[in-house]
C-alpha positions as a Markdown table, in Angstrom:
| # | Residue | x | y | z |
|---|---|---|---|---|
| 1 | Unk | 10.6 | 30.6 | -35.2 |
| 2 | Unk | 9.7 | 33.1 | -32.5 |
| 3 | Unk | 7.0 | 31.3 | -30.5 |
| 4 | Unk | 4.4 | 33.3 | -28.4 |
| 5 | Unk | 3.0 | 30.7 | -26.0 |
| 6 | Unk | 3.7 | 27.2 | -24.7 |
| 7 | Unk | 0.5 | 25.2 | -24.5 |
| 8 | Unk | 0.5 | 22.7 | -21.7 |
| 9 | Unk | -1.7 | 19.6 | -21.6 |
| 10 | Unk | -2.4 | 17.4 | -18.6 |
| 11 | Unk | -3.7 | 13.8 | -18.8 |
| 12 | Unk | -4.4 | 12.2 | -15.4 |
| 13 | Unk | -5.7 | 15.5 | -14.0 |
| 14 | Unk | -8.6 | 15.3 | -16.4 |
| 15 | Unk | -9.8 | 12.2 | -14.6 |
| 16 | Unk | -10.0 | 13.9 | -11.1 |
| 17 | Unk | -13.6 | 15.1 | -11.4 |
| 18 | Unk | -14.6 | 17.4 | -8.5 |
| 19 | Unk | -11.0 | 17.7 | -7.4 |
| 20 | Unk | -9.9 | 18.9 | -10.9 |
| 21 | Unk | -9.6 | 22.6 | -9.9 |
| 22 | Unk | -7.4 | 21.7 | -6.9 |
| 23 | Unk | -5.1 | 19.6 | -9.1 |
| 24 | Unk | -4.9 | 22.3 | -11.8 |
| 25 | Unk | -4.0 | 24.9 | -9.2 |
| 26 | Unk | -1.2 | 22.7 | -7.9 |
| 27 | Unk | 0.1 | 22.2 | -11.4 |
| 28 | Unk | 0.1 | 26.0 | -12.0 |
| 29 | Unk | 2.0 | 26.5 | -8.8 |
| 30 | Unk | 4.6 | 23.9 | -9.9 |
| 31 | Unk | 5.0 | 25.5 | -13.3 |
| 32 | Unk | 5.4 | 29.0 | -11.8 |
| 33 | Unk | 7.9 | 27.7 | -9.2 |
| 34 | Unk | 10.1 | 26.1 | -11.9 |
| 35 | Unk | 10.0 | 29.1 | -14.2 |
| 36 | Unk | 9.8 | 32.3 | -12.1 |
| 37 | Unk | 13.4 | 32.5 | -11.0 |
| 38 | Unk | 14.7 | 32.2 | -14.6 |
| 39 | Unk | 12.2 | 33.7 | -17.0 |
| 40 | Unk | 9.8 | 36.7 | -17.2 |
| 41 | Unk | 6.8 | 34.7 | -18.3 |
| 42 | Unk | 3.1 | 34.7 | -17.4 |
| 43 | Unk | 1.3 | 31.4 | -16.5 |
| 44 | Unk | -2.4 | 31.2 | -16.9 |
| 45 | Unk | -4.9 | 28.4 | -17.1 |
| 46 | Unk | -8.3 | 27.7 | -18.7 |
| 47 | Unk | -10.4 | 24.6 | -18.4 |
| 48 | Unk | -8.3 | 21.7 | -19.8 |
| 49 | Unk | -5.2 | 23.7 | -20.8 |
| 50 | Unk | -2.5 | 25.8 | -19.3 |
| 51 | Unk | -0.5 | 28.5 | -21.1 |
| 52 | Unk | 3.0 | 30.0 | -20.6 |
| 53 | Unk | 3.1 | 33.4 | -22.3 |
| 54 | Unk | 6.8 | 33.8 | -23.3 |
| 55 | Unk | 7.0 | 37.6 | -23.8 |
| 56 | Unk | 10.2 | 37.2 | -25.8 |
| 57 | Unk | 11.8 | 34.4 | -23.7 |
| 58 | Unk | 13.4 | 31.5 | -25.5 |
| 59 | Unk | 10.8 | 28.7 | -25.9 |
| 60 | Unk | 13.3 | 25.9 | -25.9 |
| 61 | Unk | 15.0 | 27.0 | -22.6 |
| 62 | Unk | 11.5 | 27.2 | -21.0 |
| 63 | Unk | 10.5 | 23.8 | -22.3 |
| 64 | Unk | 13.7 | 22.2 | -20.9 |
| 65 | Unk | 12.5 | 23.1 | -17.4 |
| 66 | Unk | 8.9 | 22.0 | -18.1 |
| 67 | Unk | 10.2 | 18.5 | -18.8 |
| 68 | Unk | 10.7 | 18.2 | -15.0 |
| 69 | Unk | 7.2 | 19.3 | -13.9 |
| 70 | Unk | 5.1 | 16.3 | -12.9 |
| 71 | Unk | 1.5 | 16.5 | -13.9 |
| 72 | Unk | 2.2 | 17.6 | -17.5 |
| 73 | Unk | 1.4 | 15.0 | -20.1 |
| 74 | Unk | 2.7 | 17.0 | -23.1 |
| 75 | Unk | 3.4 | 20.6 | -24.2 |
| 76 | Unk | 3.8 | 22.5 | -27.5 |
| 77 | Unk | 5.5 | 25.7 | -28.5 |
| 78 | Unk | 2.8 | 27.6 | -30.3 |
| 79 | Unk | 2.1 | 30.8 | -32.2 |
| 80 | Unk | -1.0 | 32.8 | -31.2 |
| 81 | Unk | -3.0 | 33.9 | -34.2 |
| 82 | Unk | -6.2 | 35.7 | -35.1 |
| 83 | Unk | -9.0 | 33.1 | -35.7 |
| 84 | Unk | -9.6 | 33.8 | -39.3 |
| 85 | Unk | -8.9 | 31.2 | -42.1 |
| 86 | Unk | -6.4 | 33.2 | -44.1 |
| 87 | Unk | -4.2 | 33.9 | -41.0 |
| 88 | Unk | -4.4 | 30.3 | -39.9 |
| 89 | Unk | -3.4 | 29.1 | -43.3 |
| 90 | Unk | -0.5 | 31.5 | -43.7 |
| 91 | Unk | 1.0 | 30.9 | -40.2 |
| 92 | Unk | 0.6 | 27.1 | -40.5 |
| 93 | Unk | 2.5 | 27.1 | -43.7 |
| 94 | Unk | 5.3 | 29.2 | -42.0 |
| 95 | Unk | 5.6 | 26.7 | -39.3 |
| 96 | Unk | 6.0 | 23.8 | -41.7 |
| 97 | Unk | 8.5 | 25.7 | -43.9 |
| 98 | Unk | 10.7 | 26.4 | -40.8 |
| 99 | Unk | 10.9 | 22.8 | -39.7 |
| 100 | Unk | 14.4 | 21.3 | -39.9 |
| 101 | Unk | 14.7 | 18.8 | -41.5 |
| 102 | Unk | 11.8 | 19.4 | -43.8 |
| 103 | Unk | 9.1 | 16.7 | -43.4 |
| 104 | Unk | 8.1 | 14.6 | -46.3 |
| 105 | Unk | 4.6 | 13.9 | -45.0 |
| 106 | Unk | 2.2 | 15.7 | -42.7 |
| 107 | Unk | -1.4 | 15.9 | -41.5 |
| 108 | Unk | -3.5 | 18.7 | -40.0 |
| 109 | Unk | -5.4 | 18.2 | -36.7 |
| 110 | Unk | -7.9 | 20.8 | -35.7 |
| 111 | Unk | -9.5 | 20.9 | -32.3 |
| 112 | Unk | -12.4 | 23.4 | -32.2 |
| 113 | Unk | -13.1 | 23.8 | -28.5 |
| 114 | Unk | -14.9 | 27.1 | -29.3 |
| 115 | Unk | -18.0 | 25.8 | -31.0 |
| 116 | Unk | -19.0 | 29.4 | -32.0 |
| 117 | Unk | -16.3 | 29.2 | -34.6 |
| 118 | Unk | -18.2 | 28.6 | -37.9 |
| 119 | Unk | -15.9 | 26.2 | -39.7 |
| 120 | Unk | -16.0 | 22.5 | -38.5 |
| 121 | Unk | -12.7 | 20.8 | -37.6 |
| 122 | Unk | -12.7 | 18.5 | -40.6 |
| 123 | Unk | -13.2 | 21.3 | -43.0 |
| 124 | Unk | -10.4 | 23.3 | -41.3 |
| 125 | Unk | -8.1 | 20.3 | -41.8 |
| 126 | Unk | -9.0 | 20.2 | -45.5 |
| 127 | Unk | -8.6 | 24.0 | -46.0 |
| 128 | Unk | -5.2 | 24.2 | -44.3 |
| 129 | Unk | -3.9 | 21.0 | -45.7 |
| 130 | Unk | -4.7 | 22.0 | -49.2 |
| 131 | Unk | -3.0 | 25.4 | -48.8 |
| 132 | Unk | 0.2 | 23.6 | -47.6 |
| 133 | Unk | 0.1 | 21.1 | -50.5 |
| 134 | Unk | -0.2 | 23.8 | -53.1 |
| 135 | Unk | 2.7 | 25.8 | -51.6 |
| 136 | Unk | 5.0 | 22.8 | -51.0 |
| 137 | Unk | 4.6 | 20.3 | -53.9 |
| 138 | Unk | 7.3 | 18.0 | -52.4 |
| 139 | Unk | 5.2 | 17.2 | -49.3 |
| 140 | Unk | 2.4 | 14.7 | -49.1 |
| 141 | Unk | -0.4 | 13.9 | -46.7 |
| 142 | Unk | -0.2 | 10.9 | -44.4 |
| 143 | Unk | -3.0 | 10.6 | -41.9 |
| 144 | Unk | -1.5 | 7.4 | -40.2 |
| 145 | Unk | 2.2 | 8.1 | -39.6 |
| 146 | Unk | 3.1 | 11.6 | -40.7 |
| 147 | Unk | 6.5 | 13.1 | -40.0 |
| 148 | Unk | 4.8 | 16.4 | -39.0 |
| 149 | Unk | 1.5 | 17.2 | -37.5 |
| 150 | Unk | 0.1 | 20.7 | -37.7 |
| 151 | Unk | -2.0 | 21.1 | -34.6 |
| 152 | Unk | -4.6 | 23.9 | -34.6 |
| 153 | Unk | -6.5 | 24.7 | -31.4 |
| 154 | Unk | -9.4 | 27.0 | -31.7 |
| 155 | Unk | -10.4 | 28.0 | -28.2 |
| 156 | Unk | -12.4 | 30.8 | -26.6 |
| 157 | Unk | -9.2 | 32.2 | -25.2 |
| 158 | Unk | -7.3 | 32.2 | -28.5 |
| 159 | Unk | -6.2 | 30.2 | -31.5 |
| 160 | Unk | -2.9 | 28.4 | -31.4 |
| 161 | Unk | -0.9 | 26.6 | -34.0 |
| 162 | Unk | 2.0 | 24.2 | -33.4 |
| 163 | Unk | 4.0 | 21.6 | -35.2 |
| 164 | Unk | 5.8 | 20.0 | -32.3 |
| 165 | Unk | 4.5 | 18.0 | -29.3 |
| 166 | Unk | 7.0 | 17.2 | -26.5 |
| 167 | Unk | 6.1 | 14.5 | -23.9 |
| 168 | Unk | 6.0 | 15.6 | -20.3 |
| 169 | Unk | 6.9 | 13.5 | -17.3 |
| 170 | Unk | 3.2 | 12.7 | -16.5 |
| 171 | Unk | 2.1 | 11.8 | -13.0 |
| 172 | Unk | 0.5 | 14.2 | -10.6 |
| 173 | Unk | 1.6 | 17.7 | -9.5 |
| 174 | Unk | 3.9 | 17.7 | -6.4 |
| 175 | Unk | 2.0 | 18.3 | -3.2 |
| 176 | Unk | -1.4 | 16.9 | -4.1 |
| 177 | Unk | -0.8 | 13.5 | -2.4 |
| 178 | Unk | 0.5 | 14.5 | 1.0 |
| 179 | Unk | 3.9 | 14.2 | 2.4 |
| 180 | Unk | 6.3 | 11.2 | 2.4 |
| 181 | Unk | 9.6 | 10.6 | 4.2 |
| 182 | Unk | 12.2 | 8.9 | 2.0 |
| 183 | Unk | 14.9 | 6.8 | 3.5 |
| 184 | Unk | 17.8 | 8.2 | 1.4 |
| 185 | Unk | 21.1 | 6.3 | 1.2 |
| 186 | Unk | 24.0 | 7.0 | -1.1 |
| 187 | Unk | 23.1 | 4.1 | -3.4 |
| 188 | Unk | 21.3 | 3.8 | -6.8 |
| 189 | Unk | 17.9 | 2.7 | -5.6 |
| 190 | Unk | 16.6 | 5.2 | -3.0 |
| 191 | Unk | 16.9 | 8.4 | -5.2 |
| 192 | Unk | 14.9 | 6.6 | -7.9 |
| 193 | Unk | 12.3 | 5.7 | -5.3 |
| 194 | Unk | 12.2 | 9.3 | -4.3 |
| 195 | Unk | 11.7 | 10.4 | -7.9 |
| 196 | Unk | 8.9 | 7.8 | -8.3 |
| 197 | Unk | 7.1 | 9.1 | -5.2 |
| 198 | Unk | 7.4 | 12.7 | -6.5 |
| 199 | Unk | 5.8 | 11.5 | -9.7 |
| 200 | Unk | 2.8 | 10.4 | -7.7 |
| 201 | Unk | 2.3 | 13.9 | -6.3 |
| 202 | Unk | 3.9 | 13.7 | -2.9 |
| 203 | Unk | 5.8 | 16.4 | -1.1 |
| 204 | Unk | 9.1 | 14.7 | -0.3 |
| 205 | Unk | 11.3 | 14.9 | 2.8 |
| 206 | Unk | 14.4 | 12.7 | 3.3 |
| 207 | Unk | 16.1 | 11.0 | 6.2 |
| 208 | Unk | 19.7 | 9.7 | 6.1 |
| 209 | Unk | 21.5 | 7.7 | 8.8 |
| 210 | Unk | 25.1 | 8.9 | 9.2 |
| 211 | Unk | 27.7 | 6.8 | 11.1 |
| 212 | Unk | 30.6 | 9.1 | 11.6 |
| 213 | Unk | 33.6 | 8.3 | 11.7 |
| 214 | Unk | 32.7 | 4.9 | 10.1 |
| 215 | Unk | 31.2 | 6.8 | 7.2 |
| 216 | Unk | 33.0 | 9.9 | 5.9 |
| 217 | Unk | 31.8 | 13.5 | 5.4 |
| 218 | Unk | 32.1 | 12.8 | 1.7 |
| 219 | Unk | 29.4 | 10.1 | 2.0 |
| 220 | Unk | 27.1 | 12.6 | 3.6 |
| 221 | Unk | 27.9 | 15.2 | 1.0 |
| 222 | Unk | 27.0 | 12.7 | -1.7 |
| 223 | Unk | 23.6 | 12.3 | -0.1 |
| 224 | Unk | 23.1 | 16.0 | -0.1 |
| 225 | Unk | 24.0 | 16.1 | -3.8 |
| 226 | Unk | 21.5 | 13.3 | -4.5 |
| 227 | Unk | 18.8 | 15.2 | -2.6 |
| 228 | Unk | 19.7 | 18.3 | -4.7 |
| 229 | Unk | 19.1 | 16.2 | -7.9 |
| 230 | Unk | 15.6 | 15.5 | -6.6 |
| 231 | Unk | 14.8 | 19.2 | -5.9 |
| 232 | Unk | 14.9 | 19.7 | -9.7 |
| 233 | Unk | 11.7 | 17.6 | -9.8 |
| 234 | Unk | 10.0 | 18.5 | -6.6 |
| 235 | Unk | 11.4 | 21.7 | -5.1 |
| 236 | Unk | 13.1 | 22.0 | -1.7 |
| 237 | Unk | 13.9 | 18.8 | 0.2 |
| 238 | Unk | 14.3 | 18.9 | 3.9 |
| 239 | Unk | 17.0 | 16.4 | 4.7 |
| 240 | Unk | 17.0 | 14.9 | 8.3 |
| 241 | Unk | 20.5 | 13.6 | 9.1 |
| 242 | Unk | 20.4 | 11.1 | 12.0 |
| 243 | Unk | 23.5 | 10.2 | 14.1 |
| 244 | Unk | 23.6 | 6.4 | 13.9 |
| 245 | Unk | 27.0 | 5.5 | 15.2 |
| 246 | Unk | 26.0 | 4.7 | 18.8 |
| 247 | Unk | 23.1 | 2.5 | 17.7 |
| 248 | Unk | 25.3 | 0.5 | 15.2 |
| 249 | Unk | 28.0 | 0.1 | 17.7 |
| 250 | Unk | 25.6 | -1.2 | 20.3 |
| 251 | Unk | 24.0 | -3.7 | 17.9 |
| 252 | Unk | 27.4 | -5.0 | 16.8 |
| 253 | Unk | 28.5 | -5.5 | 20.4 |
| 254 | Unk | 25.3 | -7.1 | 21.8 |
| 255 | Unk | 23.5 | -8.8 | 19.0 |
| 256 | Unk | 24.3 | -11.8 | 16.8 |
| 257 | Unk | 26.2 | -10.9 | 13.6 |
| 258 | Unk | 23.8 | -12.5 | 11.2 |
| 259 | Unk | 20.9 | -10.4 | 12.6 |
| 260 | Unk | 22.9 | -7.1 | 12.5 |
| 261 | Unk | 21.3 | -5.7 | 9.3 |
| 262 | Unk | 17.8 | -6.8 | 10.3 |
| 263 | Unk | 18.0 | -5.1 | 13.7 |
| 264 | Unk | 19.8 | -2.1 | 12.3 |
| 265 | Unk | 16.9 | -1.6 | 9.8 |
| 266 | Unk | 14.3 | -2.1 | 12.5 |
| 267 | Unk | 16.0 | 0.8 | 14.4 |
| 268 | Unk | 15.9 | 2.9 | 11.2 |
| 269 | Unk | 12.2 | 2.3 | 10.8 |
| 270 | Unk | 11.5 | 3.3 | 14.5 |
| 271 | Unk | 13.5 | 6.5 | 14.1 |
| 272 | Unk | 11.9 | 7.3 | 10.7 |
| 273 | Unk | 8.4 | 6.8 | 12.1 |
| 274 | Unk | 9.2 | 9.3 | 14.9 |
| 275 | Unk | 10.6 | 11.9 | 12.5 |
| 276 | Unk | 7.7 | 11.4 | 10.1 |
| 277 | Unk | 5.3 | 12.1 | 13.0 |
| 278 | Unk | 7.2 | 15.3 | 13.7 |
| 279 | Unk | 7.1 | 16.5 | 10.1 |
| 280 | Unk | 3.5 | 15.5 | 9.2 |
| 281 | Unk | 4.6 | 12.8 | 6.8 |
| 282 | Unk | 1.9 | 10.1 | 6.3 |
| 283 | Unk | 4.2 | 7.3 | 5.0 |
| 284 | Unk | 7.8 | 6.2 | 4.7 |
| 285 | Unk | 9.4 | 5.2 | 1.4 |
| 286 | Unk | 12.4 | 3.1 | 0.6 |
| 287 | Unk | 14.3 | 1.9 | -2.4 |
| 288 | Unk | 13.9 | -1.8 | -1.6 |
| 289 | Unk | 13.4 | -4.3 | -4.5 |
| 290 | Unk | 12.1 | -7.7 | -3.6 |
| 291 | Unk | 14.9 | -10.3 | -3.4 |
| 292 | Unk | 17.7 | -7.9 | -4.4 |
| 293 | Unk | 19.7 | -8.3 | -1.2 |
| 294 | Unk | 19.4 | -10.4 | 2.0 |
| 295 | Unk | 17.5 | -7.7 | 3.8 |
| 296 | Unk | 14.9 | -7.5 | 1.0 |
| 297 | Unk | 13.3 | -10.9 | 1.1 |
| 298 | Unk | 9.7 | -11.1 | 2.1 |
| 299 | Unk | 10.7 | -12.6 | 5.5 |
| 300 | Unk | 13.1 | -9.7 | 6.1 |
| 301 | Unk | 10.5 | -7.1 | 5.0 |
| 302 | Unk | 8.0 | -8.6 | 7.3 |
| 303 | Unk | 10.3 | -8.7 | 10.3 |
| 304 | Unk | 11.5 | -5.1 | 9.7 |
| 305 | Unk | 7.9 | -3.8 | 9.2 |
| 306 | Unk | 6.6 | -5.1 | 12.5 |
| 307 | Unk | 8.2 | -2.3 | 14.6 |
| 308 | Unk | 6.2 | 0.5 | 12.9 |
| 309 | Unk | 2.5 | 1.2 | 12.2 |
| 310 | Unk | 3.0 | 3.9 | 9.6 |
| 311 | Unk | 2.6 | 2.8 | 5.9 |
| 312 | Unk | 5.8 | 1.9 | 4.2 |
| 313 | Unk | 5.9 | 2.4 | 0.5 |
| 314 | Unk | 8.3 | 0.5 | -1.8 |
| 315 | Unk | 7.9 | 1.9 | -5.3 |
| 316 | Unk | 10.7 | -0.3 | -6.7 |
| 317 | Unk | 9.6 | -3.5 | -5.2 |
| 318 | Unk | 8.9 | -5.4 | -8.5 |
| 319 | Unk | 11.7 | -3.8 | -10.5 |
| 320 | Unk | 15.1 | -5.3 | -11.4 |
| 321 | Unk | 18.4 | -3.6 | -11.2 |
| 322 | Unk | 18.6 | -2.8 | -14.9 |
| 323 | Unk | 15.2 | -1.0 | -14.8 |
| 324 | Unk | 16.2 | 0.9 | -11.7 |
| 325 | Unk | 19.6 | 1.9 | -13.2 |
| 326 | Unk | 17.9 | 3.1 | -16.4 |
| 327 | Unk | 15.8 | 5.5 | -14.4 |
| 328 | Unk | 18.7 | 6.7 | -12.3 |
| 329 | Unk | 20.5 | 7.6 | -15.6 |
| 330 | Unk | 17.4 | 9.4 | -16.8 |
| 331 | Unk | 17.1 | 11.5 | -13.7 |
| 332 | Unk | 20.9 | 12.1 | -13.5 |
| 333 | Unk | 21.6 | 10.4 | -10.2 |
| 334 | Unk | 23.5 | 7.4 | -11.4 |
| 335 | Unk | 27.0 | 8.9 | -11.6 |
| 336 | Unk | 26.7 | 10.3 | -8.1 |
| 337 | Unk | 25.3 | 7.1 | -6.7 |
| 338 | Unk | 28.3 | 5.0 | -7.8 |
| 339 | Unk | 30.9 | 7.2 | -6.2 |
| 340 | Unk | 32.9 | 5.0 | -3.8 |
| 341 | Unk | 31.7 | 6.5 | -0.5 |
| 342 | Unk | 30.2 | 3.9 | 1.8 |
| 343 | Unk | 27.0 | 4.4 | 3.7 |
| 344 | Unk | 26.2 | 3.0 | 7.1 |
| 345 | Unk | 24.6 | -0.1 | 5.7 |
| 346 | Unk | 27.6 | -1.2 | 3.6 |
| 347 | Unk | 30.1 | -0.5 | 6.3 |
| 348 | Unk | 28.4 | -2.9 | 8.8 |
| 349 | Unk | 27.3 | -5.6 | 6.4 |
| 350 | Unk | 28.0 | -9.1 | 7.9 |
| 351 | Unk | 29.6 | -11.9 | 5.9 |
| 352 | Unk | 26.5 | -14.1 | 6.2 |
| 353 | Unk | 23.4 | -12.1 | 7.0 |
| 354 | Unk | 20.2 | -14.0 | 7.8 |
| 355 | Unk | 17.9 | -14.0 | 4.7 |
| 356 | Unk | 14.8 | -15.3 | 6.5 |
| 357 | Unk | 14.8 | -13.6 | 9.9 |
| 358 | Unk | 12.2 | -14.3 | 12.5 |
| 359 | Unk | 10.5 | -11.3 | 14.1 |
| 360 | Unk | 10.4 | -13.0 | 17.6 |
| 361 | Unk | 14.1 | -13.7 | 17.4 |
| 362 | Unk | 14.9 | -10.1 | 16.4 |
| 363 | Unk | 12.8 | -8.8 | 19.3 |
| 364 | Unk | 14.6 | -11.2 | 21.7 |
| 365 | Unk | 18.0 | -10.1 | 20.6 |
| 366 | Unk | 16.9 | -6.4 | 21.0 |
| 367 | Unk | 16.3 | -7.1 | 24.7 |
| 368 | Unk | 20.0 | -6.7 | 25.2 |
| 369 | Unk | 19.6 | -3.0 | 24.1 |
| 370 | Unk | 17.9 | 0.0 | 25.6 |
| 371 | Unk | 15.8 | 0.5 | 22.4 |
| 372 | Unk | 13.8 | 3.4 | 23.6 |
| 373 | Unk | 16.8 | 5.4 | 24.9 |
| 374 | Unk | 18.8 | 4.8 | 21.7 |
| 375 | Unk | 15.9 | 5.8 | 19.4 |
| 376 | Unk | 15.1 | 8.9 | 21.5 |
| 377 | Unk | 18.7 | 10.0 | 21.5 |
| 378 | Unk | 19.0 | 9.6 | 17.7 |
| 379 | Unk | 15.8 | 11.6 | 17.1 |
| 380 | Unk | 16.9 | 14.4 | 19.4 |
| 381 | Unk | 20.3 | 14.5 | 17.7 |
| 382 | Unk | 18.9 | 14.7 | 14.2 |
| 383 | Unk | 20.0 | 17.7 | 12.2 |
| 384 | Unk | 17.7 | 19.2 | 9.5 |
| 385 | Unk | 19.1 | 20.7 | 6.4 |
| 386 | Unk | 17.2 | 22.5 | 3.7 |
| 387 | Unk | 18.3 | 21.3 | 0.3 |
| 388 | Unk | 17.2 | 23.8 | -2.4 |
| 389 | Unk | 17.2 | 23.7 | -6.1 |
| 390 | Unk | 19.9 | 26.5 | -6.3 |
| 391 | Unk | 23.1 | 25.4 | -8.1 |
| 392 | Unk | 25.6 | 23.7 | -5.9 |
| 393 | Unk | 29.0 | 22.0 | -6.3 |
| 394 | Unk | 28.7 | 18.3 | -6.3 |
| 395 | Unk | 31.2 | 16.2 | -4.4 |
| 396 | Unk | 32.1 | 14.1 | -7.5 |
| 397 | Unk | 35.9 | 13.8 | -7.0 |
| 398 | Unk | 37.1 | 10.3 | -6.4 |
| 399 | Unk | 40.1 | 10.9 | -4.1 |
């Protein structure tokens, strides 16, 4: 079937009241951004719906990209028809006939947004359904659990028929919720946290702490590749690469071993807060899950949080590893995340890290360090990389 238009529906956006127009504009920008480099299509919107006019482009290729646009609740490949009964009946039957495999049951659902159209929705359902039953005696009506639904939308801007509804990713359009700075490691959790923040409409930047030569160039390349995966959902990601070797060396030399991770993460927070201020980010985000490791107990989180005043978001906080891993597979970051290139946290993990650190003890141990000078040097040495959605070679070799 050669489809004419992809009809896009959005759920949460309908609840935004006076801000609805702003949200719809943001969604339109996201759709255009995802499609414009690959397809010659036209995107237009009307109250409650958005349309991608295909102009001969392959509908299924376009829809594969729409599956990664946050803010879309569902979409359908449709044919655009004249709003007369005979045409609607004929084209609806064509759609059913071309379904593979052929459905055994169906129903018709008409939405008559244009109230000037003379035939009521229920009557249209009966007229079109009867026409299909007469032409296809092997098919039956099932209004509860049909194998196929013929959707007819009669709107002021056109009449559209479809037999397929594909779920979108939901959420909010990227950019409507402000900017967040993600602490991005090379593990499984933080890319998932980034994806979940994108789903809530943020513009995402990322910060990574690199301890060369303790961590290799390949570990940094893995982080770049993970950031690239996120660009497929949220556009360009600015990656801030922080030189962390001097700080980790100083902590290891001058602080108790069991507090090494706690103090290290307090430094990460201080640096991230400075970088966030420089970029206009209103919050930090991490991939922490409560109780997953020693540094993610409530006592650890509290001790680490005390050095910053910016909000710290933990979208995975109540999820277990299986749930997080399932999402990482879904968004295609899992295989990259498990590559054996260590990050700065794993390299310096002590044998017996403190699980219930005290903030006053961490602060006392930090007195042996020139905290301000170390933080300032790290911020000044940070290198910013623009990670775009253009194809790139991933560093997925194992040797």
